[in-house]
Coordinates of C-alpha atoms (C1' of nucleotides) in Angstrom, one line a residue:
Chain A
X1 CA -152.6 -73.3 65.9
X2 CA -153.0 -77.5 65.0
X3 CA -155.0 -78.7 62.3
X4 CA -155.1 -82.6 61.4
X5 CA -153.0 -83.3 57.9
X6 CA -154.0 -85.3 55.0
X7 CA -151.0 -88.4 54.5
X8 CA -149.7 -86.9 52.0
X9 CA -149.3 -83.7 53.4
X10 CA -147.5 -85.6 56.3
X11 CA -144.0 -85.2 57.8
X12 CA -141.3 -86.6 58.9
X13 CA -142.2 -87.2 62.5
X14 CA -145.9 -87.8 62.1
X15 CA -147.2 -91.2 64.4
X16 CA -148.3 -93.5 61.9
X17 CA -146.8 -96.4 63.9
X18 CA -149.3 -95.9 67.3
X19 CA -151.8 -96.0 65.0
X20 CA -151.6 -99.4 62.7
X21 CA -150.7 -101.1 66.1
X22 CA -153.3 -99.6 68.1
X23 CA -155.7 -100.8 65.4
X24 CA -153.9 -104.1 65.1
X25 CA -154.0 -104.6 69.4
X26 CA -157.8 -103.7 70.0
X27 CA -160.4 -105.9 70.1
X28 CA -163.8 -105.0 69.1
X29 CA -165.9 -107.9 71.0
X30 CA -169.3 -107.3 71.3
X31 CA -171.1 -105.4 74.6
X32 CA -171.2 -107.1 77.9
X33 CA -169.8 -110.3 76.2
X34 CA -167.7 -111.7 78.6
X35 CA -166.1 -115.4 78.9
X36 CA -168.4 -117.9 80.7
X37 CA -166.1 -120.8 80.2
X38 CA -162.7 -119.9 81.2
X39 CA -163.5 -117.5 84.3
X40 CA -161.2 -115.0 85.6
X41 CA -158.9 -116.5 88.1
X42 CA -158.9 -113.2 90.5
X43 CA -156.1 -113.2 93.4
X44 CA -156.4 -110.5 96.5
X45 CA -153.4 -110.7 98.9
X46 CA -152.1 -109.1 101.8
X47 CA -149.2 -108.8 103.6
X48 CA -148.0 -107.8 107.2
X49 CA -144.8 -107.4 108.0
X50 CA -143.3 -107.1 112.3
X51 CA -142.1 -103.6 112.5
X52 CA -140.0 -102.0 114.7
X53 CA -141.9 -99.4 117.1
X54 CA -143.0 -96.2 115.7
X55 CA -141.2 -97.1 112.6
X56 CA -142.6 -97.9 109.2
X57 CA -141.3 -101.1 108.7
X58 CA -138.0 -101.6 105.5
X59 CA -138.1 -104.6 103.6
X60 CA -134.1 -104.5 104.2
X61 CA -134.5 -105.0 108.2
X62 CA -138.2 -106.2 108.6
X63 CA -139.3 -109.1 107.4
X64 CA -142.8 -110.6 106.0
X65 CA -144.3 -112.8 108.9
X66 CA -147.9 -113.6 107.1
X67 CA -148.9 -113.7 103.6
X68 CA -152.8 -113.8 102.7
X69 CA -154.3 -114.7 99.9
X70 CA -158.0 -115.1 98.3
X71 CA -158.4 -117.0 94.9
X72 CA -161.8 -116.3 93.4
X73 CA -163.6 -117.3 89.7
X74 CA -165.4 -113.9 88.3
X75 CA -168.4 -114.6 88.7
X76 CA -168.6 -116.5 91.2
X77 CA -169.9 -115.7 94.5
X78 CA -167.5 -117.2 97.1
X79 CA -163.6 -117.6 96.7
X80 CA -162.1 -120.8 96.5
X81 CA -158.9 -120.4 97.8
X82 CA -158.4 -118.8 101.3
X83 CA -154.7 -119.6 102.0
X84 CA -152.3 -117.5 105.2
X85 CA -148.8 -118.2 104.8
X86 CA -147.2 -117.4 107.8
X87 CA -143.8 -117.7 109.7
X88 CA -143.8 -120.0 112.9
X89 CA -147.2 -122.0 114.1
X90 CA -150.5 -121.1 113.1
X91 CA -153.8 -122.3 115.4
X92 CA -156.6 -123.3 112.9
X93 CA -158.8 -121.2 111.1
X94 CA -162.0 -122.7 109.5
X95 CA -162.3 -123.0 106.0
X96 CA -158.7 -121.7 105.5
X97 CA -155.1 -123.6 105.1
X98 CA -152.3 -122.3 106.3
X99 CA -149.1 -122.8 106.0
X100 CA -146.2 -122.2 107.9
X101 CA -142.7 -122.0 107.9
X102 CA -139.5 -121.5 110.1
X103 CA -137.2 -119.5 107.3
X104 CA -138.2 -116.6 106.1
X105 CA -137.3 -117.0 102.0
X106 CA -138.7 -120.4 102.3
X107 CA -142.5 -118.9 102.6
X108 CA -141.4 -115.7 100.1
X109 CA -140.7 -118.8 97.7
X110 CA -143.2 -120.9 98.4
X111 CA -145.9 -118.2 98.0
X112 CA -144.3 -117.9 94.5
X113 CA -144.8 -121.5 93.6
X114 CA -148.4 -120.9 94.8
X115 CA -148.8 -117.7 93.0
X116 CA -147.5 -119.6 89.9
X117 CA -149.9 -123.0 90.0
X118 CA -153.2 -120.7 90.4
X119 CA -151.7 -118.3 87.4
X120 CA -153.6 -115.8 88.2
X121 CA -155.0 -113.4 86.0
X122 CA -156.0 -110.7 87.8
X123 CA -154.3 -109.6 91.3
X124 CA -155.7 -107.0 93.5
X125 CA -155.7 -106.2 96.9
X126 CA -155.1 -102.1 98.7
X127 CA -152.2 -100.2 98.4
X128 CA -149.9 -103.0 96.4
X129 CA -148.8 -100.9 93.8
X130 CA -147.5 -99.0 96.7
X131 CA -146.7 -101.3 99.5
X132 CA -146.7 -104.8 99.2
X133 CA -145.5 -105.8 95.4
X134 CA -142.6 -103.6 96.2
X135 CA -142.0 -105.2 99.7
X136 CA -141.9 -108.2 98.6
X137 CA -139.5 -107.8 95.7
X138 CA -137.2 -105.8 97.9
X139 CA -137.1 -108.4 100.9
X140 CA -136.7 -111.2 98.6
X141 CA -133.8 -109.5 97.0
X142 CA -132.5 -109.5 101.1
X143 CA -132.6 -113.0 101.5
X144 CA -131.2 -113.5 98.4
X145 CA -134.0 -115.8 97.0
X146 CA -133.2 -115.4 93.1
X147 CA -135.7 -117.1 92.0
X148 CA -138.9 -115.5 93.8
X149 CA -138.7 -112.5 90.9
X150 CA -140.2 -114.7 88.1
X151 CA -143.7 -114.7 88.9
X152 CA -145.1 -113.0 86.1
X153 CA -146.7 -115.3 82.9
X154 CA -143.5 -115.1 81.4
X155 CA -141.0 -117.3 83.0
X156 CA -138.4 -115.1 81.7
X157 CA -138.8 -112.0 82.6
X158 CA -138.1 -110.6 85.9
X159 CA -140.4 -109.3 88.2
X160 CA -138.9 -105.0 89.1
X161 CA -140.4 -101.9 90.6
X162 CA -139.8 -98.5 90.0
X163 CA -140.6 -95.5 90.9
X164 CA -142.2 -92.4 89.2
X165 CA -143.8 -89.0 90.1
X166 CA -147.0 -89.3 87.9
X167 CA -148.7 -85.9 88.5
X168 CA -151.7 -84.4 86.4
X169 CA -153.5 -81.2 87.6
X170 CA -156.7 -83.4 88.2
X171 CA -155.4 -85.0 91.0
X172 CA -152.4 -84.0 91.9
X173 CA -148.8 -85.3 91.8
X174 CA -147.9 -88.6 93.6
X175 CA -145.2 -90.9 93.6
X176 CA -146.3 -94.2 92.7
X177 CA -144.8 -97.0 92.3
X178 CA -145.1 -99.7 89.2
X179 CA -144.2 -103.3 89.4
X180 CA -144.7 -105.0 85.8
X181 CA -146.8 -108.9 86.2
X182 CA -146.4 -109.4 82.8
X183 CA -149.7 -111.2 81.5
X184 CA -151.9 -110.4 84.5
X185 CA -153.5 -107.3 85.4
X186 CA -153.6 -105.6 88.9
X187 CA -155.9 -103.8 90.8
X188 CA -154.7 -101.5 93.1
X189 CA -158.1 -100.5 95.0
X190 CA -157.0 -98.0 97.0
X191 CA -155.8 -96.0 94.1
X192 CA -159.3 -97.1 92.1
X193 CA -160.9 -95.2 95.2
X194 CA -158.8 -92.3 95.0
X195 CA -159.2 -91.5 91.9
X196 CA -163.5 -92.2 91.6
X197 CA -164.6 -91.7 94.4
X198 CA -164.5 -88.7 96.5
X199 CA -164.1 -89.3 100.5
X200 CA -163.0 -87.9 103.9
X201 CA -160.7 -90.6 103.9
X202 CA -159.4 -93.4 102.0
X203 CA -158.1 -96.4 104.7
X204 CA -159.5 -99.5 104.3
X205 CA -161.4 -99.5 107.3
X206 CA -163.3 -96.2 106.4
X207 CA -163.9 -97.2 102.1
X208 CA -165.4 -100.1 103.7
X209 CA -167.3 -99.0 105.8
X210 CA -168.5 -96.6 104.0
X211 CA -168.7 -99.0 101.2
X212 CA -169.8 -102.3 102.4
X213 CA -171.3 -101.2 106.1
X214 CA -168.4 -103.6 107.5
X215 CA -165.4 -102.3 109.9
X216 CA -162.3 -104.7 109.2
X217 CA -160.5 -106.9 112.0
X218 CA -159.1 -103.9 114.3
X219 CA -155.5 -104.2 115.1
X220 CA -153.6 -101.7 115.2
X221 CA -149.8 -102.0 113.5
X222 CA -148.1 -101.5 116.4
X223 CA -149.2 -104.7 118.0
X224 CA -148.7 -106.4 114.8
X225 CA -145.3 -107.1 116.0
X226 CA -146.6 -108.4 119.3
X227 CA -149.7 -110.5 118.4
X228 CA -146.2 -112.2 116.3
X229 CA -143.8 -112.2 119.0
X230 CA -146.9 -114.2 121.4
X231 CA -148.0 -117.5 121.1
X232 CA -150.0 -119.7 117.8
X233 CA -153.6 -117.8 118.9
X234 CA -151.9 -114.1 119.0
X235 CA -150.8 -115.3 115.8
X236 CA -154.0 -117.1 114.6
X237 CA -155.7 -113.1 115.4
X238 CA -153.1 -111.3 113.3
X239 CA -154.1 -114.2 110.5
X240 CA -157.7 -113.5 110.7
X241 CA -157.1 -110.1 110.5
X242 CA -154.5 -110.4 107.8
X243 CA -156.8 -112.7 105.3
X244 CA -159.7 -109.9 106.1
X245 CA -157.5 -107.5 104.6
X246 CA -156.6 -109.9 101.7
X247 CA -160.7 -110.5 101.1
X248 CA -162.3 -106.9 102.0
X249 CA -160.4 -105.7 98.3
X250 CA -162.4 -108.7 96.7
X251 CA -165.3 -107.5 98.7
X252 CA -165.0 -103.7 96.7
X253 CA -164.2 -104.8 93.8
X254 CA -167.7 -107.5 93.4
X255 CA -169.8 -104.6 95.0
X256 CA -168.0 -101.3 93.2
X257 CA -168.2 -103.6 90.4
X258 CA -164.8 -102.4 89.1
X259 CA -163.7 -104.7 86.6
X260 CA -166.8 -104.4 84.4
X261 CA -166.6 -100.8 84.4
X262 CA -162.7 -101.1 84.2
X263 CA -163.3 -103.1 81.2
X264 CA -165.8 -101.0 79.7
X265 CA -163.6 -98.3 80.0
X266 CA -160.8 -99.3 78.3
X267 CA -162.8 -100.5 76.2
X268 CA -164.1 -97.5 74.9
X269 CA -161.5 -95.7 74.9
X270 CA -159.0 -97.5 73.4
X271 CA -156.1 -97.8 75.8
X272 CA -154.6 -100.6 77.6
X273 CA -155.8 -101.4 81.2
X274 CA -153.3 -101.0 83.2
X275 CA -153.1 -97.1 82.0
X276 CA -156.8 -96.7 83.6
X277 CA -154.6 -96.3 86.8
X278 CA -151.2 -95.6 86.4
X279 CA -151.8 -92.8 83.4
X280 CA -154.2 -89.6 82.8
X281 CA -156.7 -88.4 81.0
X282 CA -155.1 -87.6 77.6
X283 CA -154.0 -91.3 76.4
X284 CA -157.0 -92.2 77.1
X285 CA -158.8 -89.5 74.2
X286 CA -155.4 -89.2 72.6
X287 CA -156.3 -92.9 71.5
X288 CA -159.7 -92.6 71.1
X289 CA -159.3 -89.9 68.5
X290 CA -156.1 -91.9 67.2
X291 CA -158.9 -94.5 66.0
X292 CA -161.2 -92.3 64.5
X293 CA -158.4 -90.2 62.6
X294 CA -157.7 -93.2 61.1
X295 CA -161.0 -94.3 60.1
X296 CA -160.5 -91.1 58.1
X297 CA -156.7 -91.8 56.6
X298 CA -155.6 -88.4 58.4
X299 CA -152.4 -88.2 60.2
X300 CA -152.4 -86.6 63.7
X301 CA -149.2 -84.4 63.6
X302 CA -146.0 -84.8 66.4
X303 CA -146.7 -80.9 67.7
X304 CA -143.4 -79.8 68.9
X305 CA -143.8 -78.4 71.6
X306 CA -143.8 -75.0 73.1
X307 CA -141.9 -73.2 74.5
X308 CA -144.3 -70.9 77.4
X309 CA -148.0 -73.0 78.2
X310 CA -148.7 -70.1 80.2
X311 CA -151.6 -68.6 77.7
X312 CA -154.8 -68.2 79.4
X313 CA -158.1 -67.6 78.4
X314 CA -161.2 -66.7 79.3
X315 CA -163.4 -69.5 81.0
X316 CA -167.1 -69.6 82.4
X317 CA -170.1 -66.3 83.9
X318 CA -170.7 -67.0 86.8
X319 CA -173.8 -64.9 87.4
X320 CA -173.8 -62.5 90.4
X321 CA -175.8 -64.1 93.2
X322 CA -178.7 -61.9 94.9
X323 CA -177.6 -63.2 98.0
X324 CA -180.2 -64.0 100.6
X325 CA -182.5 -66.7 101.6
X326 CA -185.3 -67.2 99.9
X327 CA -188.9 -68.9 101.2
X328 CA -190.2 -69.5 97.9
X329 CA -189.6 -72.4 95.5
X330 CA -186.3 -71.4 92.6
X331 CA -186.2 -73.6 89.8
X332 CA -183.2 -74.7 88.3
X333 CA -182.0 -75.2 84.7
X334 CA -179.6 -76.8 83.5
X335 CA -177.6 -77.2 80.1
X336 CA -177.1 -80.8 79.5
X337 CA -173.0 -81.8 78.9
X338 CA -173.1 -77.7 77.8
X339 CA -169.2 -77.3 76.2
X340 CA -169.6 -81.0 75.0
X341 CA -172.9 -80.4 73.1
X342 CA -171.4 -76.5 72.3
X343 CA -168.4 -78.2 69.6
X344 CA -171.3 -80.8 68.3
X345 CA -174.1 -77.9 67.4
X346 CA -171.4 -75.5 66.2
X347 CA -168.6 -78.3 64.8
X348 CA -166.2 -77.3 66.7
X349 CA -162.6 -79.2 65.8
X350 CA -158.9 -79.7 65.1
X351 CA -160.2 -80.4 61.4
X352 CA -162.9 -78.2 61.2
X353 CA -160.6 -74.8 62.3
X354 CA -159.8 -72.2 59.1
X355 CA -158.5 -69.1 59.0
X356 CA -159.1 -66.0 57.3
X357 CA -157.2 -66.8 54.5
X358 CA -158.6 -70.1 53.4
X359 CA -161.4 -68.9 53.7
X360 CA -161.0 -65.9 51.2
X361 CA -158.7 -68.8 49.0
X362 CA -161.2 -70.9 48.8
X363 CA -164.8 -68.3 48.5
X364 CA -166.2 -70.2 51.2
X365 CA -170.3 -68.4 52.9
X366 CA -170.1 -66.9 56.4
X367 CA -173.1 -68.6 58.1
X368 CA -173.1 -70.8 55.1
X369 CA -169.6 -72.7 54.6
X370 CA -168.3 -71.6 58.0
X371 CA -169.0 -69.7 61.1
X372 CA -167.1 -67.4 63.0
X373 CA -168.1 -68.3 67.2
X374 CA -167.8 -64.9 69.2
X375 CA -164.3 -65.4 70.1
X376 CA -163.9 -64.6 66.2
X377 CA -162.1 -68.0 65.4
X378 CA -163.2 -69.3 62.1
X379 CA -164.6 -73.1 62.1
X380 CA -166.5 -75.2 59.0
X381 CA -169.6 -76.3 59.4
X382 CA -171.2 -79.8 58.9
X383 CA -172.0 -79.2 56.3
X384 CA -168.5 -79.1 54.3
X385 CA -167.0 -81.5 56.9
X386 CA -168.2 -82.9 60.3
X387 CA -165.4 -82.6 62.9
X388 CA -163.6 -86.3 64.8
X389 CA -164.5 -84.3 67.7
X390 CA -168.0 -84.4 67.1
X391 CA -168.1 -87.7 66.4
X392 CA -166.0 -89.1 69.3
X393 CA -168.6 -86.9 71.5
X394 CA -171.4 -88.9 70.1
X395 CA -170.0 -91.8 71.1
X396 CA -169.3 -91.2 74.7
X397 CA -173.1 -89.7 75.1
X398 CA -174.8 -92.1 73.7
X399 CA -172.8 -94.5 75.8
X400 CA -173.7 -92.5 78.4
X401 CA -177.4 -92.7 77.3
X402 CA -177.1 -96.2 76.9
X403 CA -175.8 -96.3 81.0
X404 CA -179.0 -93.5 82.1
X405 CA -181.2 -96.0 80.3
X406 CA -179.9 -99.0 82.2
X407 CA -180.2 -97.2 85.7
X408 CA -184.2 -96.0 85.3
X409 CA -184.9 -100.1 84.6
X410 CA -182.5 -101.0 87.4
X411 CA -183.4 -101.6 91.2
X412 CA -181.0 -102.7 93.0
X413 CA -180.4 -99.9 95.1
X414 CA -176.7 -100.9 94.6
X415 CA -176.5 -101.7 90.8
X416 CA -177.8 -98.3 90.6
X417 CA -175.2 -96.3 92.3
X418 CA -172.6 -98.2 89.9
X419 CA -174.6 -97.2 86.9
X420 CA -174.9 -94.0 88.5
X421 CA -170.7 -93.9 88.2
X422 CA -170.6 -94.6 84.8
X423 CA -172.5 -92.1 83.2
X424 CA -170.5 -89.9 85.5
X425 CA -167.3 -91.5 84.2
X426 CA -168.4 -91.3 80.5
X427 CA -169.8 -87.6 81.4
X428 CA -166.0 -86.7 82.4
X429 CA -165.2 -88.1 79.5
X430 CA -166.8 -86.2 77.3
X431 CA -165.9 -83.3 79.2
X432 CA -162.8 -83.3 79.5
X433 CA -162.3 -83.3 75.8
X434 CA -162.6 -79.5 76.7
X435 CA -160.7 -80.1 78.9
X436 CA -157.7 -81.1 76.9
X437 CA -158.4 -78.9 73.6
X438 CA -157.5 -76.6 76.9
X439 CA -154.8 -78.0 78.5
X440 CA -151.5 -76.0 77.1
X441 CA -148.9 -77.7 78.3
X442 CA -150.5 -80.9 76.9
X443 CA -149.8 -82.8 73.4
X444 CA -152.5 -81.7 71.1
X445 CA -154.5 -78.2 72.5
X446 CA -155.6 -76.4 70.8
X447 CA -156.6 -72.7 71.8
X448 CA -159.3 -72.0 69.8
X449 CA -161.3 -74.3 70.2
X450 CA -161.0 -74.5 74.0
X451 CA -161.8 -70.1 74.2
X452 CA -164.1 -70.7 71.3
X453 CA -166.1 -73.8 73.6
X454 CA -166.5 -70.9 76.9
X455 CA -167.1 -67.9 74.2
X456 CA -170.7 -69.2 73.1
X457 CA -171.5 -71.1 77.0
X458 CA -170.5 -67.4 78.5
X459 CA -173.0 -65.8 75.2
X460 CA -175.6 -68.9 76.2
X461 CA -176.1 -68.5 79.6
X462 CA -176.2 -64.7 79.2
X463 CA -179.1 -65.6 76.3
X464 CA -181.0 -67.8 78.9
X465 CA -181.2 -65.8 81.6
X466 CA -182.2 -63.0 79.4
X467 CA -184.9 -65.0 77.6
X468 CA -186.5 -66.1 80.9
X469 CA -186.7 -62.7 82.4
X470 CA -188.2 -61.3 79.3
X471 CA -191.4 -63.8 79.2
X472 CA -192.2 -64.5 82.5
X473 CA -193.2 -61.7 83.7
X474 CA -196.2 -58.9 84.9
X475 CA -196.4 -57.3 81.3
X476 CA -196.8 -60.5 79.1
X477 CA -199.3 -61.7 82.4
X478 CA -198.0 -63.9 84.3
X479 CA -198.6 -63.0 89.0
X480 CA -194.6 -62.2 88.4
X481 CA -191.7 -60.7 87.5
X482 CA -189.0 -64.1 87.1
X483 CA -185.4 -63.0 88.7
X484 CA -182.6 -65.0 88.1
X485 CA -180.9 -65.2 91.2
X486 CA -177.9 -66.9 90.3
X487 CA -176.0 -69.1 87.3
X488 CA -172.5 -71.4 86.6
X489 CA -171.6 -72.0 83.7
X490 CA -174.6 -73.9 82.8
X491 CA -177.2 -73.0 85.3
X492 CA -179.6 -70.8 86.0
X493 CA -181.1 -70.4 88.9
X494 CA -185.0 -68.5 88.2
X495 CA -187.6 -67.4 91.0
X496 CA -190.3 -67.6 89.3
X497 CA -192.1 -65.6 92.2
X498 CA -195.1 -68.1 92.9
X499 CA -194.9 -70.1 96.3
X500 CA -196.6 -72.9 95.0
X501 CA -194.4 -75.9 94.3
X502 CA -196.4 -77.8 91.7
X503 CA -196.7 -74.6 89.6
X504 CA -192.9 -73.1 90.0
X505 CA -191.8 -76.5 88.2
X506 CA -194.5 -76.8 85.8
X507 CA -192.7 -73.4 84.6
X508 CA -189.9 -74.1 85.1
X509 CA -189.9 -77.2 82.8
X510 CA -191.7 -75.1 80.4
X511 CA -189.1 -72.0 80.0
X512 CA -186.7 -75.6 79.3
X513 CA -187.8 -76.2 76.6
X514 CA -189.0 -73.2 75.5
X515 CA -185.3 -71.5 75.5
X516 CA -183.8 -74.8 74.2
X517 CA -185.6 -74.5 71.2
X518 CA -183.9 -70.9 70.6
X519 CA -180.4 -73.1 70.2
X520 CA -179.1 -75.5 67.7
X521 CA -179.2 -79.1 68.2
X522 CA -177.6 -81.3 70.7
X523 CA -178.1 -78.3 72.8
X524 CA -180.7 -78.5 75.0
X525 CA -182.1 -77.1 78.5
X526 CA -183.5 -79.0 81.3
X527 CA -185.8 -78.5 84.2
X528 CA -184.2 -80.3 87.6
X529 CA -185.0 -79.4 90.5
X530 CA -186.3 -76.8 92.2
X531 CA -184.5 -76.1 95.5
X532 CA -187.4 -74.5 98.4
X533 CA -186.4 -72.9 100.3
X534 CA -183.0 -71.3 98.9
X535 CA -180.4 -70.1 100.7
X536 CA -178.2 -68.3 98.8
X537 CA -175.0 -67.2 100.5
X538 CA -171.9 -66.4 97.8
X539 CA -170.9 -67.6 94.8
X540 CA -170.4 -71.0 94.7
X541 CA -172.0 -71.1 97.8
X542 CA -175.2 -72.3 98.5
X543 CA -177.6 -74.7 100.9
X544 CA -181.6 -75.9 99.7
X545 CA -184.2 -78.5 99.6
X546 CA -184.0 -80.5 96.4
X547 CA -187.5 -81.2 95.2
X548 CA -188.4 -83.5 92.3
X549 CA -192.3 -84.0 92.6
X550 CA -194.5 -81.8 94.6
X551 CA -195.1 -83.8 97.6
X552 CA -192.2 -83.8 99.0
X553 CA -188.6 -83.2 98.9
X554 CA -185.5 -85.8 98.0
X555 CA -182.7 -84.3 100.3
X556 CA -181.3 -81.7 101.5
X557 CA -178.5 -80.4 98.7
X558 CA -175.4 -78.4 100.1
X559 CA -172.9 -76.5 97.7
X560 CA -169.3 -75.5 98.3
X561 CA -170.3 -74.8 102.3
X562 CA -168.1 -76.4 105.1
X563 CA -170.3 -79.5 104.9
X564 CA -169.0 -80.7 102.4
X565 CA -165.6 -79.7 102.5
X566 CA -163.0 -81.4 103.2
X567 CA -159.9 -79.1 105.3
X568 CA -162.3 -78.6 108.6
X569 CA -162.5 -80.8 111.6
X570 CA -165.8 -82.7 111.8
X571 CA -166.8 -80.4 114.7
X572 CA -167.1 -77.5 111.8
X573 CA -168.9 -79.9 109.7
X574 CA -172.0 -81.0 111.9
X575 CA -172.6 -77.7 113.6
X576 CA -173.6 -75.8 110.5
X577 CA -175.5 -78.8 109.2
X578 CA -177.3 -78.8 112.2
X579 CA -177.5 -74.8 112.0
X580 CA -178.7 -75.7 108.0
X581 CA -181.6 -78.2 109.0
X582 CA -183.1 -76.1 111.8
X583 CA -183.2 -73.1 108.9
X584 CA -184.5 -74.7 106.2
X585 CA -187.1 -78.2 107.1
X586 CA -187.3 -76.6 110.9
X587 CA -187.0 -73.8 109.0
X588 CA -186.6 -72.0 112.6
X589 CA -183.6 -69.0 112.4
X590 CA -183.3 -68.4 115.6
X591 CA -182.4 -72.0 116.3
X592 CA -180.1 -72.2 113.8
X593 CA -178.3 -68.5 114.8
X594 CA -177.4 -70.7 118.0
Chain B
dG1 C1' -157.0 -54.2 111.6
dG2 C1' -157.0 -53.7 106.5
dC3 C1' -154.6 -55.1 102.5
dG4 C1' -152.2 -58.1 99.3
dT5 C1' -150.1 -62.6 97.8
dC6 C1' -150.9 -67.7 97.9
dG7 C1' -153.0 -72.5 98.0
dA8 C1' -156.8 -75.6 99.6
dG9 C1' -160.9 -77.7 97.8
dC10 C1' -164.6 -77.0 95.6
dA11 C1' -168.1 -75.3 91.8
dT12 C1' -169.0 -76.1 87.0
Chain C
dG1 C1' -141.6 -88.3 80.5
dA2 C1' -145.8 -87.3 81.9
dT3 C1' -149.5 -84.1 82.9
dC4 C1' -158.0 -82.0 81.0
dA5 C1' -160.0 -76.5 82.0
dT6 C1' -161.5 -72.0 84.2
dG7 C1' -163.9 -69.5 88.4
dC8 C1' -164.3 -68.6 93.4
dT9 C1' -164.0 -67.7 97.8
dC10 C1' -161.9 -68.0 102.2
dG11 C1' -158.1 -69.4 106.2
dA12 C1' -153.8 -68.5 106.9
dC13 C1' -149.9 -65.9 107.0
dG14 C1' -146.7 -60.9 105.6
dC15 C1' -147.0 -56.6 106.2
dC16 C1' -147.4 -52.0 107.5

DNA sequence: GGCGTCGAGCAT
DNA sequence: GATCATGCTCGACGCC
């Protein structure tokens, strides 16, 4: 059982040092205050190697032939440096400096000088962490360019790369290489996009097509060596390609507002910037917990790792679906941030967990001083002590509310999308608080919190179903008996029976408010949308037209079906998508069958 | 062909 | 030396 302990009871292996360091290290500038006087310099780069046919380049054998660089001041539209360091001669490129070399070692060293002179604060690129940086360092070592690795901001510190296996339940196992560039932040756009976006393909080409609606200069990798061995015109073509590969990450960075968002995230959670890409969700949460506990003079015990860690607990309920094709509106009611709101409403926290003994000893009164969760665990009420988790969740959800507010007034479609991504990220952060209490092999697990949270959830969804069906029926003067045809974790799908869209929406809204009133704050059931028509295939597999206003539908929504899965060929996706369109939009079941 | 197990990929 | 969770479907595969 994990509980925070007051300082005087601390034991020897507590982590007091970590707390003090965190407090000293974290600056809290006012929201949105970015330095205008000394804008960050961002270097976006890309290298090309002359590989052998069909073999992936190896630093001990294949030379680096071009290094393209684009340097931008943060906030400015256009870069102020565009150059390419090349081996051999290259025909001129507009608005671009070209540096030709005969000697590869000299080129690498001159590039190092260039980096030192530009002195970038941030270095970005595409797959730089796993390819460009290690390759350059290995190549320099092979060429005995001993001065090369000194390109960090610590003049006497060598840049080195090391490999590690990063594994996380969320992101899967990944072999990653890291390179130190002390004083210069790194942002590998490949890593970033793999983390934050759900795409079918993560090649630079596909990613740019998706976000920038722009293809990259297409040179197949087998062509690189050929172009290099040609004349100065073919090498020019290669340099243009290389330059574009350096520029596109910069464009992505700007479009997706990565730097701003990641800075915000680092500030909210209080972890160093590079942790955001190189580490998991856990450190972010722990860091926040450290901060909060310091405010309250609490220490966090260094929990000894338990051997087993395999004990599972019960999760959420999925209501048995009444499968079928519904040619009438089906309203969707959702609990907003279900698990975080449960933890807040019932004050579930490490600091509020009790056991029978304590309750007896302190003569606490049930439901006044403490509560018993459906799972049987005991927590004290907020009156006795407000939990730290509640406070952290309040902060995260507050930030999310602000993001959503900005989103509502923003008109630029792309900034809208980004703000949407941000509020989603904050939601993920808030939701991960629950996840971490249940991570038995994590740093600070607490199963009573996790299983109590899910037990409340199970109880709530059952109650919602019962309340809705008990109120909206013929006996109570409504025209039809409402029916909950499906539900998963925090949502219920209600068929009110009416065929009128506007009426279904009105009833949905009303039902959401009605049910919300039956639960403790800040738990809230929201009416979000109506599906009409609605095709319910199975648990976690359905499709429907998504309506938020009665005059026109917003989109076709499909969940769990092949159209959203990435483990099929494109043909399957298109066939099913067209069938669904016929079925839902054209309402032509005959066509769909073919 | 039915039955169980496993892993991928999704929903929440 | 790290690593948020459980529930569910479906296809692949082995077995008889």
